[in-house]
Coordinates of C-alpha atoms in Angstrom, one line a residue:
Chain H
M61 CA -0.2 -0.3 0.0
K62 CA 0.9 3.4 -1.0
E63 CA 2.5 5.2 1.8
F64 CA 2.0 9.1 0.9
Q65 CA 4.6 11.9 2.2
I66 CA 2.3 15.1 2.8
V67 CA 3.1 18.0 4.2
V68 CA 0.4 20.5 5.4
L69 CA 0.7 24.0 6.0
A70 CA -0.2 26.5 8.6
K71 CA -0.3 29.7 9.9
Q72 CA -0.8 31.6 13.3
V73 CA -2.9 34.0 13.2
P74 CA -4.9 36.3 15.4
D75 CA -8.6 36.3 15.5
T76 CA -9.7 38.6 13.6
R77 CA -13.3 36.9 13.2
N78 CA -15.0 37.9 16.4
V79 CA -13.6 41.3 16.8
G80 CA -15.9 42.4 19.4
K81 CA -16.4 45.4 21.4
D82 CA -13.9 45.2 23.7
A83 CA -11.6 44.8 20.8
M84 CA -12.7 48.2 19.9
K85 CA -10.0 51.2 21.0
A86 CA -12.4 54.4 22.2
D87 CA -11.3 56.0 18.3
G88 CA -12.7 52.8 16.9
T89 CA -9.7 51.1 15.5
V90 CA -9.3 47.5 16.5
N91 CA -6.4 46.9 19.4
R92 CA -4.6 44.0 17.7
A93 CA -3.6 43.3 21.5
V94 CA -6.2 42.1 22.7
L95 CA -7.1 39.6 20.1
P96 CA -6.4 35.2 20.7
A97 CA -3.6 34.4 18.1
I98 CA -5.1 30.5 16.9
F99 CA -4.7 27.8 13.9
N100 CA -5.9 29.7 10.6
P101 CA -9.0 27.9 10.6
E102 CA -9.4 26.6 7.1
D103 CA -5.6 25.4 8.0
L104 CA -7.2 23.3 10.2
H105 CA -9.8 22.0 7.7
A106 CA -6.7 21.3 5.6
L107 CA -5.5 19.1 8.3
E108 CA -8.3 16.9 8.6
Q109 CA -7.9 16.7 5.2
A110 CA -4.3 14.6 6.1
L111 CA -5.6 12.9 8.8
R112 CA -8.2 11.3 6.3
I113 CA -5.8 10.7 3.9
K114 CA -3.8 8.7 6.2
D115 CA -7.0 7.3 7.2
Q116 CA -7.1 5.5 3.9
F117 CA -3.4 4.7 3.4
P118 CA -2.0 4.9 6.7
G119 CA 1.7 4.1 6.3
S120 CA 1.5 7.7 5.3
K121 CA 3.5 10.8 7.1
I122 CA 1.7 13.5 8.3
T123 CA 4.5 17.1 8.3
L124 CA 2.6 20.0 10.0
L125 CA 5.0 23.2 8.6
T126 CA 3.9 26.5 10.0
M127 CA 6.5 29.7 9.1
G128 CA 6.7 32.5 11.8
P129 CA 7.4 33.8 15.2
P130 CA 8.2 31.8 17.8
R131 CA 5.4 31.4 19.7
A132 CA 4.0 29.7 16.0
V133 CA 4.8 26.5 18.1
E134 CA 1.5 26.5 19.5
I135 CA 0.1 25.7 16.5
L136 CA 2.7 22.7 15.9
R137 CA 1.9 21.5 19.5
E138 CA -2.4 21.3 18.4
G139 CA -0.9 19.8 15.5
F140 CA 0.1 17.0 17.3
Y141 CA -3.0 16.5 19.2
R142 CA -4.7 16.2 16.4
G143 CA -2.3 13.7 15.1
A144 CA 0.5 15.5 13.0
D145 CA 3.3 12.8 13.2
D146 CA 6.2 16.2 12.7
G147 CA 6.1 19.4 12.6
I148 CA 8.7 22.2 11.8
L149 CA 8.9 25.6 12.6
L150 CA 10.1 27.8 10.3
T151 CA 11.4 30.2 12.0
D152 CA 14.7 33.7 11.5
R153 CA 14.0 37.1 11.6
A154 CA 15.1 36.8 8.2
F155 CA 11.5 36.4 7.1
A156 CA 10.2 39.4 8.5
G157 CA 8.1 41.5 6.2
S158 CA 7.7 39.2 3.8
D159 CA 4.5 40.0 1.4
T160 CA 2.9 35.9 0.0
L161 CA 5.9 35.9 -2.7
A162 CA 8.2 35.5 -0.2
T163 CA 6.7 33.8 2.0
S164 CA 5.8 30.7 -1.0
Y165 CA 9.3 30.8 -1.5
A166 CA 10.8 30.1 1.3
I167 CA 7.9 27.9 2.4
S168 CA 8.5 26.4 -0.5
C169 CA 12.4 25.8 0.2
A170 CA 11.6 23.9 3.2
I171 CA 8.7 21.8 1.7
R172 CA 11.7 20.5 -0.4
K173 CA 14.2 20.0 2.4
I174 CA 11.5 17.9 3.6
K175 CA 11.7 15.8 0.1
N176 CA 9.4 13.8 -1.5
A177 CA 6.1 15.9 -0.7
D178 CA 3.5 13.8 -2.6
I179 CA 0.4 15.8 -0.8
I180 CA 1.1 19.3 0.4
V181 CA -2.4 20.8 1.3
C182 CA -3.1 24.2 3.0
G183 CA -6.5 26.6 3.8
R184 CA -7.4 28.5 0.7
Q185 CA -6.1 31.8 2.8
A186 CA -5.3 33.4 5.9
I187 CA -8.2 35.4 8.0
D188 CA -5.7 37.8 8.5
G189 CA -4.5 38.9 5.7
D190 CA -7.1 36.9 3.3
T191 CA -5.3 36.8 -0.2
A192 CA -5.6 33.1 -1.0
Q193 CA -2.6 33.1 -2.6
V194 CA 0.6 31.7 -1.2
G195 CA -1.0 27.9 -1.4
P196 CA -0.8 28.8 -5.3
Q197 CA 2.3 30.3 -5.0
V198 CA 4.2 27.8 -3.7
A199 CA 2.4 25.1 -5.9
E200 CA 4.9 27.5 -8.6
K201 CA 7.5 27.6 -7.1
L202 CA 8.1 23.8 -6.3
G203 CA 6.5 23.6 -10.2
I204 CA 3.3 21.1 -9.5
P205 CA -0.5 21.1 -10.2
Q206 CA -3.0 22.8 -7.7
I207 CA -6.9 22.5 -6.8
T208 CA -7.7 25.3 -5.2
Y209 CA -11.1 26.1 -3.0
A210 CA -10.8 22.0 -2.4
E211 CA -13.7 20.5 -0.3
E212 CA -13.6 16.7 -0.7
I213 CA -11.2 13.9 -1.8
V214 CA -13.6 11.8 -3.7
L215 CA -11.6 9.3 -4.7
L216 CA -7.5 8.3 -4.1
T217 CA -5.8 5.5 -5.3
D218 CA -1.6 5.2 -5.7
D219 CA -1.1 7.2 -8.2
K220 CA -4.2 9.5 -8.6
I221 CA -6.5 11.3 -6.3
Q222 CA -10.2 13.1 -7.6
V223 CA -10.9 16.2 -5.8
K224 CA -14.4 17.6 -5.7
R225 CA -13.9 21.9 -5.3
R226 CA -16.4 24.7 -4.3
L227 CA -17.1 27.6 -7.1
E228 CA -19.0 30.2 -6.8
R229 CA -22.3 28.8 -8.7
G230 CA -21.9 24.9 -8.2
I231 CA -18.7 22.3 -8.4
E232 CA -16.5 20.7 -10.3
I233 CA -14.3 17.1 -9.7
V234 CA -10.6 17.7 -11.1
E235 CA -8.8 14.5 -11.0
C236 CA -4.7 14.4 -11.1
G237 CA -1.5 12.9 -10.2
F238 CA 0.7 13.4 -8.0
P239 CA 2.7 15.5 -6.2
L240 CA 0.5 18.5 -6.2
L241 CA -1.0 21.3 -3.5
I242 CA -4.2 21.3 -2.2
T243 CA -5.9 24.1 -1.0
V244 CA -8.9 23.8 1.4
N245 CA -12.4 25.9 1.0
N246 CA -14.3 26.4 4.4
S247 CA -16.8 24.6 3.5
A248 CA -15.1 21.3 3.8
P249 CA -15.5 19.2 7.0
R250 CA -14.2 21.3 9.9
C251 CA -11.5 18.9 11.6
R252 CA -11.2 16.4 14.5
P253 CA -10.8 16.9 17.8
R254 CA -7.9 17.0 19.7
N255 CA -7.2 13.3 20.7
A256 CA -6.3 12.5 24.9
K257 CA -3.3 10.2 24.7
R258 CA -2.0 13.1 22.4
L259 CA -2.5 15.6 24.0
M260 CA -0.9 13.6 26.7
K261 CA 2.5 12.6 25.0
Y262 CA 2.8 16.1 23.2
K263 CA 1.7 18.4 26.0
H264 CA 5.3 19.8 27.2
A265 CA 6.7 19.5 23.3
S266 CA 8.4 22.8 22.3
T267 CA 11.4 24.1 20.0
V268 CA 15.2 23.8 21.6
S269 CA 15.2 28.0 21.7
N270 CA 11.7 28.2 23.2
R271 CA 12.4 26.0 26.2
Q272 CA 16.0 27.8 26.7
E273 CA 13.7 31.2 26.1
S274 CA 11.8 30.4 29.6
N275 CA 14.2 28.5 31.1
D276 CA 12.0 25.7 30.7
D277 CA 12.5 22.7 33.7
Y278 CA 10.9 19.9 31.1
L279 CA 14.8 20.4 28.9
S280 CA 15.9 17.1 30.5
S281 CA 13.2 15.1 29.9
A282 CA 13.1 16.6 26.2
L283 CA 16.1 14.7 26.2
T284 CA 15.0 11.6 27.0
K285 CA 12.0 12.1 24.7
P286 CA 13.0 12.8 21.6
H287 CA 9.5 13.2 20.2
L288 CA 9.1 16.8 23.0
T289 CA 11.3 18.7 20.7
I290 CA 10.0 19.8 18.0
K291 CA 12.1 20.8 14.6
E292 CA 13.0 24.3 14.2
W293 CA 14.1 25.8 11.3
S294 CA 16.0 28.7 10.3
V295 CA 17.5 30.4 6.9
A296 CA 20.8 28.6 7.6
D297 CA 18.5 25.6 7.8
I298 CA 16.9 25.5 3.9
E299 CA 19.0 25.8 0.6
C300 CA 17.7 29.4 -0.1
D301 CA 18.7 33.1 -2.0
R302 CA 18.4 35.5 0.7
E303 CA 17.8 37.9 -2.1
Q304 CA 13.9 36.4 -2.2
L305 CA 13.6 36.4 1.2
G306 CA 11.7 39.2 3.4
L307 CA 11.1 42.8 2.5
N308 CA 13.6 42.5 -0.1
G309 CA 12.2 39.2 -1.6
S310 CA 9.1 41.5 -1.7
P311 CA 7.6 43.2 -4.1
T312 CA 4.7 44.7 -3.0
K313 CA 4.7 47.4 -0.5
V314 CA 2.9 48.6 2.2
K315 CA 2.8 52.1 1.6
K316 CA 0.3 53.1 4.1
V317 CA -2.4 51.6 6.2
D318 CA -5.5 53.4 7.3
N319 CA -7.9 52.4 10.4
I320 CA -11.2 52.1 9.7
V321 CA -12.9 55.0 12.0
F322 CA -16.9 54.8 11.4
Q323 CA -18.0 58.1 11.3
S324 CA -21.4 59.2 11.9
K325 CA -23.0 60.5 9.2
E326 CA -25.9 62.9 9.4
S327 CA -28.3 60.7 11.0
R328 CA -31.6 60.8 12.2
T329 CA -32.8 58.8 14.7
I330 CA -36.9 57.5 16.1
E331 CA -38.8 55.4 18.3
D332 CA -40.8 53.2 16.2
L333 CA -44.3 55.0 16.8
D334 CA -46.6 54.7 13.9
E335 CA -46.5 58.8 12.8
D336 CA -42.9 58.4 12.8
I337 CA -42.8 55.6 10.9
D338 CA -45.2 57.0 8.2
E339 CA -43.3 60.4 8.4
L340 CA -39.8 58.1 7.5
M341 CA -42.4 56.4 4.7
Q342 CA -43.6 59.7 2.9
E343 CA -40.6 61.3 3.2
L344 CA -38.8 58.2 1.1
I345 CA -41.9 58.2 -1.9
S346 CA -42.0 61.4 -2.0
S347 CA -37.6 61.8 -2.6
H348 CA -38.0 58.6 -5.1
I349 CA -36.0 56.2 -2.8
I350 CA -39.0 54.1 -3.4
G351 CA -42.2 53.3 -5.0
Chain O
M226 CA 3.7 48.0 -24.7
N227 CA 3.3 48.6 -20.7
N228 CA -0.2 48.9 -21.4
I229 CA -3.2 48.1 -19.6
I230 CA -4.7 44.1 -19.6
V231 CA -7.8 42.5 -18.1
Y232 CA -8.2 38.8 -17.9
C233 CA -11.5 38.3 -19.1
E234 CA -13.5 35.3 -17.2
L235 CA -15.9 33.3 -18.8
E236 CA -19.1 31.8 -16.8
E237 CA -20.6 29.2 -19.0
G238 CA -19.6 30.7 -21.9
R239 CA -20.3 34.4 -20.9
I240 CA -18.1 36.9 -20.0
A241 CA -18.4 37.3 -16.5
D242 CA -20.6 40.9 -15.4
V243 CA -16.6 41.3 -12.7
S244 CA -14.5 42.2 -16.4
F245 CA -16.7 43.8 -17.4
E246 CA -16.5 45.9 -14.5
L247 CA -12.7 46.1 -15.0
L248 CA -12.8 47.2 -17.9
T249 CA -15.1 49.8 -17.2
K250 CA -11.8 50.8 -14.0
G251 CA -8.8 49.8 -16.8
R252 CA -10.7 52.2 -19.2
S253 CA -10.1 55.1 -16.4
L254 CA -7.2 54.3 -15.9
A255 CA -5.6 54.1 -19.4
N256 CA -6.7 57.3 -20.0
Q257 CA -4.8 58.9 -16.7
L258 CA -1.8 56.9 -18.3
N259 CA -2.7 57.5 -21.4
C260 CA -1.8 54.0 -22.8
K261 CA -3.6 51.1 -24.3
L262 CA -6.7 49.2 -22.8
E263 CA -6.0 45.4 -23.6
A264 CA -8.0 42.2 -23.0
L265 CA -7.7 38.9 -22.9
L266 CA -10.0 36.0 -23.5
I267 CA -9.2 32.7 -23.2
G268 CA -11.4 29.6 -24.4
N269 CA -13.7 28.3 -27.0
H270 CA -16.5 29.0 -29.0
L271 CA -15.5 33.2 -28.5
K272 CA -16.8 34.1 -31.3
N273 CA -18.8 37.8 -31.6
L274 CA -17.9 38.0 -27.4
E275 CA -16.0 40.5 -29.0
K276 CA -18.6 42.8 -29.5
E277 CA -19.7 43.0 -26.2
I278 CA -15.6 43.8 -25.4
F279 CA -14.7 46.4 -27.3
P280 CA -17.3 48.8 -26.4
Y281 CA -15.6 49.4 -22.9
G282 CA -13.1 51.2 -24.6
V283 CA -10.6 48.0 -24.9
D284 CA -7.7 49.2 -27.7
T285 CA -6.4 44.9 -28.6
L286 CA -8.3 42.3 -27.6
Y287 CA -6.2 39.2 -28.0
V288 CA -7.8 35.6 -27.8
A289 CA -7.1 32.2 -27.5
E290 CA -9.2 30.1 -29.0
D291 CA -8.8 26.4 -28.0
K292 CA -11.5 23.8 -27.3
K293 CA -8.7 22.3 -24.3
L294 CA -8.7 25.6 -23.1
S295 CA -12.9 25.0 -22.0
P296 CA -13.4 24.9 -19.1
Y297 CA -11.1 26.9 -17.3
S298 CA -8.1 25.3 -15.8
T299 CA -5.0 26.6 -13.6
L300 CA -2.2 25.8 -15.8
P301 CA -2.6 26.5 -19.9
H302 CA -4.0 29.7 -18.8
T303 CA -1.7 30.3 -16.5
S304 CA 0.9 29.2 -19.6
I305 CA -0.8 32.3 -21.6
L306 CA -0.6 35.2 -19.3
V307 CA 2.9 34.5 -18.7
N308 CA 4.0 34.1 -21.9
L309 CA 2.0 37.4 -23.1
F310 CA 3.0 39.3 -20.6
R311 CA 6.8 38.8 -21.3
E312 CA 6.0 39.6 -24.7
Q313 CA 4.1 42.4 -24.2
K314 CA 5.4 44.0 -20.7
P315 CA 2.1 45.4 -19.8
Q316 CA 2.2 47.5 -16.6
I317 CA -0.8 46.5 -14.6
A318 CA -2.9 43.4 -15.2
L319 CA -6.2 42.9 -13.7
M320 CA -8.3 40.2 -13.3
G321 CA -11.9 38.9 -11.1
A322 CA -11.4 38.1 -7.6
T323 CA -13.5 35.4 -8.6
T324 CA -11.8 30.9 -8.1
I325 CA -11.3 31.2 -11.2
G326 CA -8.6 35.2 -10.8
R327 CA -7.8 34.0 -7.6
D328 CA -6.7 30.3 -8.5
L329 CA -5.1 32.0 -11.7
G330 CA -2.9 35.6 -10.1
P331 CA -0.9 34.3 -7.3
R332 CA 0.5 31.6 -10.1
V333 CA 1.1 33.7 -13.2
S334 CA 2.3 36.2 -9.9
S335 CA 4.7 33.9 -9.5
S336 CA 6.0 33.0 -12.9
L337 CA 6.9 36.7 -13.4
G338 CA 8.0 37.4 -9.6
S339 CA 5.6 40.3 -10.4
G340 CA 3.6 41.6 -7.5
L341 CA -0.2 40.8 -6.9
T342 CA -3.0 42.7 -4.2
A343 CA -5.8 40.5 -4.1
D344 CA -9.0 41.8 -3.6
C345 CA -8.7 45.6 -4.2
T346 CA -11.3 47.3 -2.8
E347 CA -10.2 50.8 -4.7
L348 CA -7.4 51.0 -7.9
E349 CA -5.5 54.2 -8.3
I350 CA -2.4 56.3 -10.0
G351 CA 0.0 58.4 -7.6
N352 CA 3.9 58.5 -7.0
H353 CA 5.8 57.5 -4.6
E354 CA 8.4 59.0 -2.3
D355 CA 10.9 56.2 -1.2
K356 CA 12.8 58.2 1.3
K357 CA 15.9 55.5 2.0
L358 CA 16.7 55.0 -1.7
N359 CA 15.7 58.6 -2.8
K360 CA 14.4 57.4 -5.4
V361 CA 10.2 58.7 -6.6
Y362 CA 8.2 56.3 -8.5
T363 CA 5.8 58.0 -10.5
N364 CA 2.1 56.6 -11.9
L365 CA 2.1 53.5 -9.8
L366 CA -1.0 51.7 -9.2
Y367 CA -2.2 52.1 -6.0
Q368 CA -4.2 48.9 -4.8
I369 CA -6.6 49.3 -2.2
R370 CA -7.9 46.6 -0.3
P371 CA -9.3 45.8 3.3
A372 CA -6.7 43.6 5.3
F373 CA -7.6 41.9 9.1
G374 CA -11.0 40.9 8.7
G375 CA -11.8 44.7 7.3
N376 CA -10.5 46.5 9.8
I377 CA -8.4 48.5 8.4
I378 CA -8.1 49.8 4.4
A379 CA -4.0 49.2 3.7
T380 CA -2.5 50.8 0.2
I381 CA -0.1 48.2 -1.4
I382 CA 2.5 49.4 -4.2
N383 CA 4.4 47.2 -6.5
P384 CA 7.0 49.8 -6.8
D385 CA 9.9 47.4 -9.4
C386 CA 7.9 45.0 -10.6
R387 CA 6.1 44.6 -13.8
P388 CA 3.1 44.0 -14.3
Q389 CA 1.2 45.6 -11.5
M390 CA -1.1 43.0 -10.7
A391 CA -4.4 43.2 -8.9
T392 CA -7.2 41.0 -8.1
V393 CA -10.9 42.5 -7.7
R394 CA -14.4 41.3 -6.5
E395 CA -17.7 41.3 -7.9
G396 CA -19.5 44.5 -8.0
V397 CA -16.9 46.2 -5.9
M398 CA -16.3 48.8 -9.1
K399 CA -19.0 49.6 -11.6
K400 CA -19.7 48.9 -15.4
E401 CA -20.0 51.7 -17.8
I402 CA -19.8 51.4 -22.0
V403 CA -17.9 53.8 -23.0
N404 CA -19.0 53.5 -27.0
P405 CA -21.3 50.7 -28.2
N406 CA -19.1 51.7 -31.9
Y407 CA -15.4 51.5 -30.0
A408 CA -13.1 50.4 -32.9
G409 CA -10.6 48.4 -31.1
E410 CA -8.5 45.5 -33.1
L411 CA -8.5 41.3 -32.5
I412 CA -5.9 39.4 -32.8
N413 CA -5.5 35.8 -32.5
L414 CA -3.3 34.1 -30.6
D415 CA -1.4 30.8 -31.8
V416 CA -2.6 29.0 -29.3
E417 CA 0.8 26.1 -29.2
K418 CA 3.2 28.6 -29.4
Y419 CA 1.7 30.2 -25.8
V420 CA 0.5 26.3 -24.1
D421 CA 3.0 23.5 -24.6
E422 CA 1.3 20.2 -24.1
T423 CA 2.9 19.1 -20.0
C424 CA 0.1 21.7 -18.7
F425 CA -2.7 19.8 -19.5
V426 CA -2.2 17.5 -16.1
M427 CA -5.6 18.5 -14.5
K428 CA -9.0 16.2 -15.5
V429 CA -12.1 17.4 -15.2
I430 CA -14.6 14.5 -14.4
E431 CA -17.7 16.5 -13.6
R432 CA -18.9 19.7 -13.2
H433 CA -22.6 20.6 -11.9
I434 CA -22.8 25.0 -12.7
E435 CA -26.9 26.4 -11.3
S436 CA -27.3 29.4 -13.3
S437 CA -27.6 31.9 -10.2
K438 CA -31.1 31.8 -9.0
I439 CA -30.5 35.0 -6.7
N440 CA -28.6 37.8 -7.3
I441 CA -28.8 40.6 -4.6
K442 CA -26.4 42.1 -6.0
G443 CA -28.3 44.4 -8.8
S444 CA -30.9 45.0 -6.7
P445 CA -32.0 48.8 -5.9
V446 CA -33.4 47.9 -2.4
I447 CA -31.8 45.3 -0.3
V448 CA -33.5 44.7 2.9
S449 CA -31.0 42.5 4.7
G450 CA -31.3 41.0 7.9
G451 CA -29.5 39.6 11.1
F452 CA -29.3 37.5 14.0
G453 CA -31.3 40.0 15.5
V454 CA -34.1 39.4 13.5
G455 CA -34.7 36.4 15.4
S456 CA -36.0 33.5 13.7
A457 CA -36.9 32.2 10.1
E458 CA -40.4 33.2 10.8
N459 CA -39.9 36.6 10.9
F460 CA -37.7 36.2 8.0
K461 CA -40.7 36.0 6.5
L462 CA -41.8 40.0 6.9
L463 CA -38.4 40.9 4.9
Y464 CA -39.3 39.4 2.3
R465 CA -42.6 41.2 2.2
L466 CA -41.3 44.4 2.3
A467 CA -38.6 43.5 -0.3
N468 CA -41.1 42.3 -2.7
L469 CA -43.8 45.5 -1.7
L470 CA -40.3 47.6 -2.9
G471 CA -39.1 45.8 -5.5
G472 CA -36.2 44.7 -3.8
E473 CA -34.0 41.6 -2.6
V474 CA -33.9 40.1 0.8
G475 CA -29.6 40.3 2.1
A476 CA -28.4 38.7 5.6
S477 CA -25.4 39.2 7.6
R478 CA -23.5 36.4 8.3
A479 CA -24.8 35.7 11.8
A480 CA -28.0 35.6 9.7
V481 CA -26.7 32.7 7.2
D482 CA -24.6 30.3 9.9
A483 CA -28.3 30.2 12.2
G484 CA -30.1 29.6 8.9
Y485 CA -32.4 32.4 8.8
A486 CA -31.2 33.0 4.7
E487 CA -29.2 31.3 2.1
H488 CA -25.5 31.8 1.9
A489 CA -26.0 34.2 -1.7
R490 CA -27.9 36.1 0.4
Q491 CA -24.9 37.3 2.5
V492 CA -23.4 40.9 2.9
G493 CA -20.2 41.6 3.8
Q494 CA -16.4 40.7 3.0
T495 CA -17.4 37.3 2.8
G496 CA -20.1 37.3 0.7
V497 CA -21.1 39.4 -2.0
T498 CA -20.6 43.6 -1.5
V499 CA -23.6 45.7 -2.6
R500 CA -24.3 49.4 -3.1
P501 CA -28.4 50.1 -3.6
K502 CA -30.4 53.1 -3.1
L503 CA -31.8 51.7 -0.2
Y504 CA -30.3 49.2 2.0
I505 CA -32.5 48.8 5.6
A506 CA -30.7 46.8 7.9
C507 CA -32.9 44.6 10.2
G508 CA -31.6 43.1 13.7
I509 CA -27.9 43.5 12.2
S510 CA -25.6 44.2 14.8
G511 CA -23.0 46.3 12.6
Q512 CA -19.6 43.8 12.3
I513 CA -17.3 45.5 10.2
Q514 CA -16.9 42.8 7.5
H515 CA -21.1 43.1 7.3
L516 CA -20.7 47.1 7.5
A517 CA -17.3 46.8 4.3
G518 CA -20.3 45.0 2.2
M519 CA -22.8 47.7 2.6
M520 CA -21.7 50.8 3.4
E521 CA -21.9 52.6 -0.1
S522 CA -25.1 52.3 0.2
S523 CA -27.1 55.6 -0.8
I524 CA -29.9 55.2 2.5
I525 CA -29.3 53.4 5.4
I526 CA -32.3 52.9 7.7
S527 CA -31.1 50.9 10.8
I528 CA -34.3 48.9 12.5
N529 CA -32.8 48.6 15.6
S530 CA -33.6 47.2 19.8
D531 CA -30.7 48.4 20.7
P532 CA -29.8 52.2 20.2
N533 CA -25.6 51.7 20.4
A534 CA -25.7 49.1 17.5
P535 CA -22.2 49.4 15.8
I536 CA -24.6 50.5 12.4
N537 CA -26.4 53.1 14.0
K538 CA -23.6 55.0 12.9
I539 CA -23.4 54.9 9.7
A540 CA -27.2 54.7 9.3
N541 CA -29.2 58.0 8.1
Y542 CA -31.5 56.6 10.1
V543 CA -32.2 55.0 13.0
I544 CA -35.3 53.5 14.2
I545 CA -35.3 52.2 17.5
G546 CA -37.8 48.7 18.1
K547 CA -38.0 45.1 16.6
V548 CA -38.2 44.6 13.7
E549 CA -41.8 42.5 14.0
N550 CA -42.6 45.7 15.6
V551 CA -41.6 48.0 12.6
I552 CA -41.8 46.3 9.4
P553 CA -45.5 45.6 9.4
K554 CA -45.8 49.5 9.8
M555 CA -44.3 50.4 6.6
I556 CA -45.9 47.8 4.5
R557 CA -49.0 49.2 5.8
Y558 CA -48.2 53.1 4.8
Y559 CA -46.5 52.0 1.7
K560 CA -49.8 50.2 0.9
E561 CA -51.8 52.7 1.5
H562 CA -49.7 55.6 -0.5
T563 CA -48.5 54.3 -3.0
K564 CA -50.8 52.6 -6.1

């Protein structure tokens, strides 16, 4: 039976979906500091697809790869709890300021180092940028085909895969060989929950530098339990052209950022009394907005 | 050379609205930059479609026609764009932020090493001064988009790489014919020169496309409901009012998630962007993602029992009250006072 090498790409993101009242500053802008950092939701959907492949082909190996600051190791741990076999944190100051192109270049170099990936799965987009670019750009850098907006793997055999895609007004089922990259849509099934045994096993897993940073007591036990040490790669560990990394490797620049502040329009507040509503409706009709 | 090019997307044989919207924007940018507006059409059975494209002020239309190029598939279409762009060196390339444009755009940008900005809400021409390099760039494309879940608006530029690429969602820009008899040039591309046989690795096994039944985008009046409407039953009131006013029913994400309305009715950043003459927000608190999709409506009425609902800040009229009390009153008055 085929043993697939699967790489899942994941990103740790600020939870922008539920910007509640307390996350808004008095001037109407968002207070990013209070937003929790989470596993990008569609990347979790991607992990689920990888786990399903492994359910069908149990010899397969799932490697979770994330690029980000040291604390992004949290989502690797989360991936271990849910069934990932290996995790790699790609972290280096040289990556700072990367746009999607520089990000996908760095990630593609890391995937080359992982070697022989058959299937790369990631979320369609991350909720902090919503660009949906990194998946296809990684595929292009690796020179492999892509299937975006995937909802379900319909068929998987040793040498081909059929995937259902969710389009604006319908669906499409496409077939392709390996290797390939799949981006998973938000309509795909949610990820299975944490596994209690795995939670116990990986609770103290971390990278060496995170441990050193926090003077972690588990350093000694990590030496006897290799699964507690999560791999950490820097620029020096991947074969790459430094010119294509970070700010230098980013063709797009942010010229400026405006916080959204909602200006009050000239507005009128009325109660739900008959005469008030009648007056409003009459105004709308006479100004030809309705009627 | 150094023109603006728009990738025209096909939707079951018809040119997608978003492409016409981009051509309209492209025309005005081309006027500002004093360059040509060009378009690219890829697919099969493309006869006569040029007659729909030229009136938007298109100077050159490139057509790649072959039965293998339909339906859309990533690698062959990428190959045509990449090769054509290398040859023609456009300064700006635009495409729809659709499942096609968002599949194609990043692939092309990666191949050309040029920057791409997704889901722009505005495109403008402007200058940029790089103080570090002591260099002034003139006539750059400002690619303006919401980011961070719609909580900030970022202006993105590509100072050095060409083309400057951007995608724009359907409905964000207006479409407008410049001249029904605009004379452009049609150039048929020799497909074999642009696409290699090795690009055809993806096989389409099945396709079900429904012609969209719900189209809230073009509606002049939208009666939109949020979680505060309370039930699918109460939502029926919104339908009654919308029907009466010749409008459509929209919904917030929370209402869609609660099962009160279909996803096709969702207004906001993850749904449809609308700009009707009248937007009546019923029981919608006004998450920023929702506001981003409707704040350009001409008149906004908010019906909400919470006087402090964020949406009230951008509303022209705020009615403090329960949706199920207010709407019947509006219906009654309208019925009594119009024919």
